[in-house]
């Protein structure tokens, strides 16, 4: 069953098109990753899907309600955590929870129960009276997620919930997302950390407002890059890269720290050719060359470059 | 619905308690204004201490002096009988002015000659000196007119004054009792605190991004705004109480009219002022812009155009039309009617209607701007 169905969703700000005919579906209970660089149009799409920004064209059904015609019903059925910190920094933890519970009409036993749950997931069980602004970033984000789902919505939108958070806290945060998902909640989450995309059941990638790839991580890796990829570890990384880029059989290249990834245009080329080129012709010592399965990063760099070239033409 | 409004109001109150800047604006600001204006009104022109050097000792001089000291502006400190004392009294600031009646005053008056009364004013504080001088002039002038009238009446004629001298004073244009100014002060204090506080508190949510979370919640804009205004309405009522109390302590003003009517008028005024504040919040993106806009639309008009200090009737017609941009104008009429005259609702119901219209216009404008920004 599809919980979210997006159909040709488009948003224009004046002449500028921020979201361009985007369509996709999200199944119930899945973690749906929404990827794209800064300014790709992720937040704009989400703000339309939660009913606070009107689309220019197109529509979407969220939990069965049209975002265009029934935005108020959409709002009733979702939880949302915005990209900016969404709690009040000048209130205490308990006051923030109390406020959002009040807004969603929770009281009595239900309120006590949910409050307990939020404090537990945020790891703030004995810190109710701490001013929220003074908490560390990772804890703040967990508290924000907890309060965003205090009314137990079936669909949750998270806009870059882990940006600016340290890796361990990010890990904890994803544990929480998984927990929600196991409970049957559908989660749509934007991020630009590609390692996080690996945790998603399904992923879409948007670039300059357009959807350019879709599928789960495994499918993306095998469907979008057919040619072999080599990972090269050598001295003088930048020089090596320049030399490689001059060759006809080299497609796209990228640097990952000390490594170079090369997508080959020619199936006949192998590790030996690389060592020959770098070491024998140019005197650069090569520690290691091996064929690898592409990472999501390879896939996205490949797709975005392809898309940009298309746009130039 | 009430639960949600209550949730917002409670949250707003908690934030306010921790926000020293806002507390300063809503509580300290009124006290400062009250002190400045109270001082200017009260101590500069009230109870001017005078001494009298009456060389004539006639019925006329007694009348004149009684006229002076029966007003609240002059207090007779002492009578003297030697001009050497004048310098001492002024130098030692025992009095601020000395009135000297010449020996032949009554004789001259009776023989219809011109008479000169001498006022010696302590000129060290130029500002007070000129205020005192103006008061003295006005008092002398009115006594002079009275004498003329009396004289004419004795001769069976009515008086016609071709050119009437009307001295105007900064703080008290018509030489009315200072109590006339309290309603204006109250209007000004309430509008400034209401407009600034509500617009800042809404814009802050925009600036920090918390408004997004409110927007996706089941809260309607009306609930949100009502909830937000509750604490500021309470504060405004407290401030109104403080001004009334100050009016009582400083000027002995006791509210003549019905307290419930006073409350009704104040609510109508707060509705208009808060609508203006909400409108400002929709057109401002930062607290700084909102603060400026709130200041410009509330402080200056309520000071200059509301009839607080300058009577509206004596303004040019174009300016008179312009005075409608501040709801303080209507509120002041209501307050003067209730506080000073003890009038009933029939005296000011039209002002209540104007306040209602004013508030509705700005709420509508705010809704329009808000709708537009949703599609932007
Ligand atoms: N209200 C607006 N008016 C005009 N342009 C806007 C508006 N909101 C967003 N944009 C533009 O639309 C584009 C997409 O913005 P959006 O915030 O959706 O990107 P994003 O993918 O969320 O990026 P980020 O990772 O930085 O959050 C950007 O170029 C942005 O400048
Ligand atoms: Mg964004």
mmCIF file with all atom_site columns, C-alpha atoms in Angstrom, chain A residues 141-288:
data_model
loop_
_atom_site.group_PDB
_atom_site.id
_atom_site.type_symbol
_atom_site.label_atom_id
_atom_site.label_alt_id
_atom_site.label_comp_id
_atom_site.label_asym_id
_atom_site.label_entity_id
_atom_site.label_seq_id
_atom_site.pdbx_PDB_ins_code
_atom_site.Cartn_x
_atom_site.Cartn_y
_atom_site.Cartn_z
_atom_site.occupancy
_atom_site.B_iso_or_equiv
_atom_site.pdbx_formal_charge
_atom_site.auth_seq_id
_atom_site.auth_comp_id
_atom_site.auth_asym_id
_atom_site.auth_atom_id
_atom_site.pdbx_PDB_model_num
ATOM 1   C CA . UNK A 1 141 ? 17.601 16.506 17.718  1.00 0.00 ? 141 UNK A CA 1
ATOM 2   C CA . UNK A 1 142 ? 16.314 13.399 19.478  1.00 0.00 ? 142 UNK A CA 1
ATOM 3   C CA . UNK A 1 143 ? 14.115 15.553 21.671  1.00 0.00 ? 143 UNK A CA 1
ATOM 4   C CA . UNK A 1 144 ? 12.858 17.371 18.568  1.00 0.00 ? 144 UNK A CA 1
ATOM 5   C CA . UNK A 1 145 ? 12.010 14.058 16.910  1.00 0.00 ? 145 UNK A CA 1
ATOM 6   C CA . UNK A 1 146 ? 10.314 12.816 20.060  1.00 0.00 ? 146 UNK A CA 1
ATOM 7   C CA . UNK A 1 147 ? 8.100  15.904 20.300  1.00 0.00 ? 147 UNK A CA 1
ATOM 8   C CA . UNK A 1 148 ? 7.428  15.874 16.541  1.00 0.00 ? 148 UNK A CA 1
ATOM 9   C CA . UNK A 1 149 ? 5.831  12.438 16.934  1.00 0.00 ? 149 UNK A CA 1
ATOM 10  C CA . UNK A 1 150 ? 4.266  13.025 20.344  1.00 0.00 ? 150 UNK A CA 1
ATOM 11  C CA . UNK A 1 151 ? 0.804  12.558 18.805  1.00 0.00 ? 151 UNK A CA 1
ATOM 12  C CA . UNK A 1 152 ? 1.873  9.235  17.224  1.00 0.00 ? 152 UNK A CA 1
ATOM 13  C CA . UNK A 1 153 ? 1.374  10.121 13.571  1.00 0.00 ? 153 UNK A CA 1
ATOM 14  C CA . UNK A 1 154 ? 1.478  7.349  10.973  1.00 0.00 ? 154 UNK A CA 1
ATOM 15  C CA . UNK A 1 155 ? 3.636  9.423  8.599   1.00 0.00 ? 155 UNK A CA 1
ATOM 16  C CA . UNK A 1 156 ? 6.674  11.458 9.599   1.00 0.00 ? 156 UNK A CA 1
ATOM 17  C CA . UNK A 1 157 ? 8.719  13.958 7.598   1.00 0.00 ? 157 UNK A CA 1
ATOM 18  C CA . UNK A 1 158 ? 12.227 14.702 8.781   1.00 0.00 ? 158 UNK A CA 1
ATOM 19  C CA . UNK A 1 159 ? 14.137 17.475 7.043   1.00 0.00 ? 159 UNK A CA 1
ATOM 20  C CA . UNK A 1 160 ? 17.887 17.004 7.486   1.00 0.00 ? 160 UNK A CA 1
ATOM 21  C CA . UNK A 1 161 ? 17.528 15.844 11.069  1.00 0.00 ? 161 UNK A CA 1
ATOM 22  C CA . UNK A 1 162 ? 21.198 14.972 11.429  1.00 0.00 ? 162 UNK A CA 1
ATOM 23  C CA . UNK A 1 163 ? 22.968 17.921 9.849   1.00 0.00 ? 163 UNK A CA 1
ATOM 24  C CA . UNK A 1 164 ? 25.647 19.298 12.098  1.00 0.00 ? 164 UNK A CA 1
ATOM 25  C CA . UNK A 1 165 ? 25.447 16.374 14.505  1.00 0.00 ? 165 UNK A CA 1
ATOM 26  C CA . UNK A 1 166 ? 28.464 14.244 15.447  1.00 0.00 ? 166 UNK A CA 1
ATOM 27  C CA . UNK A 1 167 ? 28.742 10.708 13.960  1.00 0.00 ? 167 UNK A CA 1
ATOM 28  C CA . UNK A 1 168 ? 27.894 8.828  17.155  1.00 0.00 ? 168 UNK A CA 1
ATOM 29  C CA . UNK A 1 169 ? 24.799 10.922 17.760  1.00 0.00 ? 169 UNK A CA 1
ATOM 30  C CA . UNK A 1 170 ? 23.834 10.401 14.133  1.00 0.00 ? 170 UNK A CA 1
ATOM 31  C CA . UNK A 1 171 ? 24.029 6.686  14.681  1.00 0.00 ? 171 UNK A CA 1
ATOM 32  C CA . UNK A 1 172 ? 21.800 6.944  17.760  1.00 0.00 ? 172 UNK A CA 1
ATOM 33  C CA . UNK A 1 173 ? 19.374 9.068  15.862  1.00 0.00 ? 173 UNK A CA 1
ATOM 34  C CA . UNK A 1 174 ? 19.089 6.451  13.145  1.00 0.00 ? 174 UNK A CA 1
ATOM 35  C CA . UNK A 1 175 ? 18.418 3.796  15.754  1.00 0.00 ? 175 UNK A CA 1
ATOM 36  C CA . UNK A 1 176 ? 15.462 5.889  16.802  1.00 0.00 ? 176 UNK A CA 1
ATOM 37  C CA . UNK A 1 177 ? 14.252 6.222  13.205  1.00 0.00 ? 177 UNK A CA 1
ATOM 38  C CA . UNK A 1 178 ? 14.485 2.443  12.827  1.00 0.00 ? 178 UNK A CA 1
ATOM 39  C CA . UNK A 1 179 ? 12.543 1.936  16.019  1.00 0.00 ? 179 UNK A CA 1
ATOM 40  C CA . UNK A 1 180 ? 9.732  4.142  14.713  1.00 0.00 ? 180 UNK A CA 1
ATOM 41  C CA . UNK A 1 181 ? 9.749  2.361  11.386  1.00 0.00 ? 181 UNK A CA 1
ATOM 42  C CA . UNK A 1 182 ? 9.509  -1.036 13.070  1.00 0.00 ? 182 UNK A CA 1
ATOM 43  C CA . UNK A 1 183 ? 6.437  0.253  14.835  1.00 0.00 ? 183 UNK A CA 1
ATOM 44  C CA . UNK A 1 184 ? 4.821  0.767  11.429  1.00 0.00 ? 184 UNK A CA 1
ATOM 45  C CA . UNK A 1 185 ? 5.448  4.481  10.949  1.00 0.00 ? 185 UNK A CA 1
ATOM 46  C CA . UNK A 1 186 ? 6.281  5.668  7.449   1.00 0.00 ? 186 UNK A CA 1
ATOM 47  C CA . UNK A 1 187 ? 9.288  7.958  7.441   1.00 0.00 ? 187 UNK A CA 1
ATOM 48  C CA . UNK A 1 188 ? 10.467 10.303 4.736   1.00 0.00 ? 188 UNK A CA 1
ATOM 49  C CA . UNK A 1 189 ? 13.862 11.709 5.592   1.00 0.00 ? 189 UNK A CA 1
ATOM 50  C CA . UNK A 1 190 ? 16.124 14.104 3.718   1.00 0.00 ? 190 UNK A CA 1
ATOM 51  C CA . UNK A 1 191 ? 19.848 14.048 4.141   1.00 0.00 ? 191 UNK A CA 1
ATOM 52  C CA . UNK A 1 192 ? 23.021 14.742 2.308   1.00 0.00 ? 192 UNK A CA 1
ATOM 53  C CA . UNK A 1 193 ? 24.996 12.133 4.190   1.00 0.00 ? 193 UNK A CA 1
ATOM 54  C CA . UNK A 1 194 ? 25.228 9.265  1.735   1.00 0.00 ? 194 UNK A CA 1
ATOM 55  C CA . UNK A 1 195 ? 26.117 6.718  4.373   1.00 0.00 ? 195 UNK A CA 1
ATOM 56  C CA . UNK A 1 196 ? 22.704 7.381  5.877   1.00 0.00 ? 196 UNK A CA 1
ATOM 57  C CA . UNK A 1 197 ? 21.057 6.571  2.584   1.00 0.00 ? 197 UNK A CA 1
ATOM 58  C CA . UNK A 1 198 ? 22.230 3.003  3.049   1.00 0.00 ? 198 UNK A CA 1
ATOM 59  C CA . UNK A 1 199 ? 19.807 2.700  5.982   1.00 0.00 ? 199 UNK A CA 1
ATOM 60  C CA . UNK A 1 200 ? 16.832 3.585  3.774   1.00 0.00 ? 200 UNK A CA 1
ATOM 61  C CA . UNK A 1 201 ? 14.502 1.061  2.142   1.00 0.00 ? 201 UNK A CA 1
ATOM 62  C CA . UNK A 1 202 ? 14.061 3.300  -0.837  1.00 0.00 ? 202 UNK A CA 1
ATOM 63  C CA . UNK A 1 203 ? 15.877 6.360  -2.101  1.00 0.00 ? 203 UNK A CA 1
ATOM 64  C CA . UNK A 1 204 ? 15.274 9.155  -4.544  1.00 0.00 ? 204 UNK A CA 1
ATOM 65  C CA . UNK A 1 205 ? 17.873 11.615 -5.703  1.00 0.00 ? 205 UNK A CA 1
ATOM 66  C CA . UNK A 1 206 ? 16.962 15.070 -6.900  1.00 0.00 ? 206 UNK A CA 1
ATOM 67  C CA . UNK A 1 207 ? 19.202 17.562 -8.627  1.00 0.00 ? 207 UNK A CA 1
ATOM 68  C CA . UNK A 1 208 ? 18.191 21.144 -9.430  1.00 0.00 ? 208 UNK A CA 1
ATOM 69  C CA . UNK A 1 209 ? 14.559 20.336 -8.705  1.00 0.00 ? 209 UNK A CA 1
ATOM 70  C CA . UNK A 1 210 ? 14.412 17.228 -10.922 1.00 0.00 ? 210 UNK A CA 1
ATOM 71  C CA . UNK A 1 211 ? 14.221 13.620 -9.844  1.00 0.00 ? 211 UNK A CA 1
ATOM 72  C CA . UNK A 1 212 ? 17.169 11.825 -11.410 1.00 0.00 ? 212 UNK A CA 1
ATOM 73  C CA . UNK A 1 213 ? 17.290 8.418  -9.757  1.00 0.00 ? 213 UNK A CA 1
ATOM 74  C CA . UNK A 1 214 ? 15.158 6.104  -7.700  1.00 0.00 ? 214 UNK A CA 1
ATOM 75  C CA . UNK A 1 215 ? 15.449 2.674  -6.110  1.00 0.00 ? 215 UNK A CA 1
ATOM 76  C CA . UNK A 1 216 ? 16.999 0.996  -3.110  1.00 0.00 ? 216 UNK A CA 1
ATOM 77  C CA . UNK A 1 217 ? 20.702 1.344  -2.481  1.00 0.00 ? 217 UNK A CA 1
ATOM 78  C CA . UNK A 1 218 ? 21.573 -1.992 -4.051  1.00 0.00 ? 218 UNK A CA 1
ATOM 79  C CA . UNK A 1 219 ? 19.519 -1.406 -7.169  1.00 0.00 ? 219 UNK A CA 1
ATOM 80  C CA . UNK A 1 220 ? 20.953 2.083  -7.603  1.00 0.00 ? 220 UNK A CA 1
ATOM 81  C CA . UNK A 1 221 ? 24.475 0.723  -7.481  1.00 0.00 ? 221 UNK A CA 1
ATOM 82  C CA . UNK A 1 222 ? 23.884 -1.996 -10.027 1.00 0.00 ? 222 UNK A CA 1
ATOM 83  C CA . UNK A 1 223 ? 21.428 -0.194 -12.316 1.00 0.00 ? 223 UNK A CA 1
ATOM 84  C CA . UNK A 1 224 ? 23.021 3.145  -12.867 1.00 0.00 ? 224 UNK A CA 1
ATOM 85  C CA . UNK A 1 225 ? 26.672 2.288  -13.305 1.00 0.00 ? 225 UNK A CA 1
ATOM 86  C CA . UNK A 1 226 ? 27.281 -0.526 -15.767 1.00 0.00 ? 226 UNK A CA 1
ATOM 87  C CA . UNK A 1 227 ? 30.955 0.094  -16.314 1.00 0.00 ? 227 UNK A CA 1
ATOM 88  C CA . UNK A 1 228 ? 33.660 -1.197 -13.961 1.00 0.00 ? 228 UNK A CA 1
ATOM 89  C CA . UNK A 1 229 ? 35.047 1.023  -11.233 1.00 0.00 ? 229 UNK A CA 1
ATOM 90  C CA . UNK A 1 230 ? 38.604 0.917  -10.029 1.00 0.00 ? 230 UNK A CA 1
ATOM 91  C CA . UNK A 1 231 ? 39.845 2.224  -6.737  1.00 0.00 ? 231 UNK A CA 1
ATOM 92  C CA . UNK A 1 232 ? 43.425 3.436  -6.881  1.00 0.00 ? 232 UNK A CA 1
ATOM 93  C CA . UNK A 1 233 ? 45.713 4.205  -3.985  1.00 0.00 ? 233 UNK A CA 1
ATOM 94  C CA . UNK A 1 234 ? 48.842 6.031  -5.057  1.00 0.00 ? 234 UNK A CA 1
ATOM 95  C CA . UNK A 1 235 ? 51.360 8.690  -4.087  1.00 0.00 ? 235 UNK A CA 1
ATOM 96  C CA . UNK A 1 236 ? 50.690 12.178 -5.388  1.00 0.00 ? 236 UNK A CA 1
ATOM 97  C CA . UNK A 1 237 ? 46.925 11.790 -5.706  1.00 0.00 ? 237 UNK A CA 1
ATOM 98  C CA . UNK A 1 238 ? 46.311 15.030 -7.576  1.00 0.00 ? 238 UNK A CA 1
ATOM 99  C CA . UNK A 1 239 ? 49.022 14.368 -10.171 1.00 0.00 ? 239 UNK A CA 1
ATOM 100 C CA . UNK A 1 240 ? 47.698 10.865 -10.690 1.00 0.00 ? 240 UNK A CA 1
ATOM 101 C CA . UNK A 1 241 ? 44.229 12.221 -11.240 1.00 0.00 ? 241 UNK A CA 1
ATOM 102 C CA . UNK A 1 242 ? 45.433 14.680 -13.873 1.00 0.00 ? 242 UNK A CA 1
ATOM 103 C CA . UNK A 1 243 ? 47.292 11.965 -15.741 1.00 0.00 ? 243 UNK A CA 1
ATOM 104 C CA . UNK A 1 244 ? 44.301 9.616  -15.666 1.00 0.00 ? 244 UNK A CA 1
ATOM 105 C CA . UNK A 1 245 ? 41.868 12.238 -16.877 1.00 0.00 ? 245 UNK A CA 1
ATOM 106 C CA . UNK A 1 246 ? 43.858 12.677 -20.077 1.00 0.00 ? 246 UNK A CA 1
ATOM 107 C CA . UNK A 1 247 ? 43.179 9.064  -21.118 1.00 0.00 ? 247 UNK A CA 1
ATOM 108 C CA . UNK A 1 248 ? 40.303 8.300  -23.478 1.00 0.00 ? 248 UNK A CA 1
ATOM 109 C CA . UNK A 1 249 ? 39.256 5.155  -21.608 1.00 0.00 ? 249 UNK A CA 1
ATOM 110 C CA . UNK A 1 250 ? 38.759 7.031  -18.365 1.00 0.00 ? 250 UNK A CA 1
ATOM 111 C CA . UNK A 1 251 ? 35.196 8.160  -17.759 1.00 0.00 ? 251 UNK A CA 1
ATOM 112 C CA . UNK A 1 252 ? 34.417 9.958  -14.544 1.00 0.00 ? 252 UNK A CA 1
ATOM 113 C CA . UNK A 1 253 ? 36.885 10.368 -11.741 1.00 0.00 ? 253 UNK A CA 1
ATOM 114 C CA . UNK A 1 254 ? 36.571 11.398 -8.141  1.00 0.00 ? 254 UNK A CA 1
ATOM 115 C CA . UNK A 1 255 ? 38.772 11.650 -5.092  1.00 0.00 ? 255 UNK A CA 1
ATOM 116 C CA . UNK A 1 256 ? 37.918 10.036 -1.767  1.00 0.00 ? 256 UNK A CA 1
ATOM 117 C CA . UNK A 1 257 ? 40.611 11.081 0.666   1.00 0.00 ? 257 UNK A CA 1
ATOM 118 C CA . UNK A 1 258 ? 43.721 9.224  -0.469  1.00 0.00 ? 258 UNK A CA 1
ATOM 119 C CA . UNK A 1 259 ? 41.906 7.149  -3.054  1.00 0.00 ? 259 UNK A CA 1
ATOM 120 C CA . UNK A 1 260 ? 40.853 7.819  -6.604  1.00 0.00 ? 260 UNK A CA 1
ATOM 121 C CA . UNK A 1 261 ? 37.777 6.227  -8.110  1.00 0.00 ? 261 UNK A CA 1
ATOM 122 C CA . UNK A 1 262 ? 37.756 5.833  -11.860 1.00 0.00 ? 262 UNK A CA 1
ATOM 123 C CA . UNK A 1 263 ? 34.837 4.688  -13.962 1.00 0.00 ? 263 UNK A CA 1
ATOM 124 C CA . UNK A 1 264 ? 36.197 3.022  -17.089 1.00 0.00 ? 264 UNK A CA 1
ATOM 125 C CA . UNK A 1 265 ? 34.680 3.477  -20.539 1.00 0.00 ? 265 UNK A CA 1
ATOM 126 C CA . UNK A 1 266 ? 36.417 0.429  -21.888 1.00 0.00 ? 266 UNK A CA 1
ATOM 127 C CA . UNK A 1 267 ? 35.864 -3.074 -20.538 1.00 0.00 ? 267 UNK A CA 1
ATOM 128 C CA . UNK A 1 268 ? 39.240 -4.280 -21.806 1.00 0.00 ? 268 UNK A CA 1
ATOM 129 C CA . UNK A 1 269 ? 41.223 -2.031 -19.516 1.00 0.00 ? 269 UNK A CA 1
ATOM 130 C CA . UNK A 1 270 ? 42.382 -3.656 -16.285 1.00 0.00 ? 270 UNK A CA 1
ATOM 131 C CA . UNK A 1 271 ? 44.525 -3.035 -13.222 1.00 0.00 ? 271 UNK A CA 1
ATOM 132 C CA . UNK A 1 272 ? 47.718 -3.652 -15.179 1.00 0.00 ? 272 UNK A CA 1
ATOM 133 C CA . UNK A 1 273 ? 47.054 -0.798 -17.557 1.00 0.00 ? 273 UNK A CA 1
ATOM 134 C CA . UNK A 1 274 ? 46.755 1.641  -14.655 1.00 0.00 ? 274 UNK A CA 1
ATOM 135 C CA . UNK A 1 275 ? 49.978 0.566  -12.986 1.00 0.00 ? 275 UNK A CA 1
ATOM 136 C CA . UNK A 1 276 ? 51.737 0.747  -16.317 1.00 0.00 ? 276 UNK A CA 1
ATOM 137 C CA . UNK A 1 277 ? 50.459 4.259  -16.969 1.00 0.00 ? 277 UNK A CA 1
ATOM 138 C CA . UNK A 1 278 ? 51.223 5.712  -13.570 1.00 0.00 ? 278 UNK A CA 1
ATOM 139 C CA . UNK A 1 279 ? 54.389 3.893  -12.500 1.00 0.00 ? 279 UNK A CA 1
ATOM 140 C CA . UNK A 1 280 ? 56.196 3.120  -15.712 1.00 0.00 ? 280 UNK A CA 1
ATOM 141 C CA . UNK A 1 281 ? 55.285 6.105  -17.821 1.00 0.00 ? 281 UNK A CA 1
ATOM 142 C CA . UNK A 1 282 ? 55.103 8.733  -15.049 1.00 0.00 ? 282 UNK A CA 1
ATOM 143 C CA . UNK A 1 283 ? 57.122 7.354  -12.159 1.00 0.00 ? 283 UNK A CA 1
ATOM 144 C CA . UNK A 1 284 ? 54.324 7.520  -9.573  1.00 0.00 ? 284 UNK A CA 1
ATOM 145 C CA . UNK A 1 285 ? 54.309 4.712  -7.071  1.00 0.00 ? 285 UNK A CA 1
ATOM 146 C CA . UNK A 1 286 ? 50.985 2.851  -6.915  1.00 0.00 ? 286 UNK A CA 1
ATOM 147 C CA . UNK A 1 287 ? 50.210 0.984  -3.702  1.00 0.00 ? 287 UNK A CA 1
ATOM 148 C CA . UNK A 1 288 ? 46.990 -0.649 -4.749  1.00 0.00 ? 288 UNK A CA 1
#
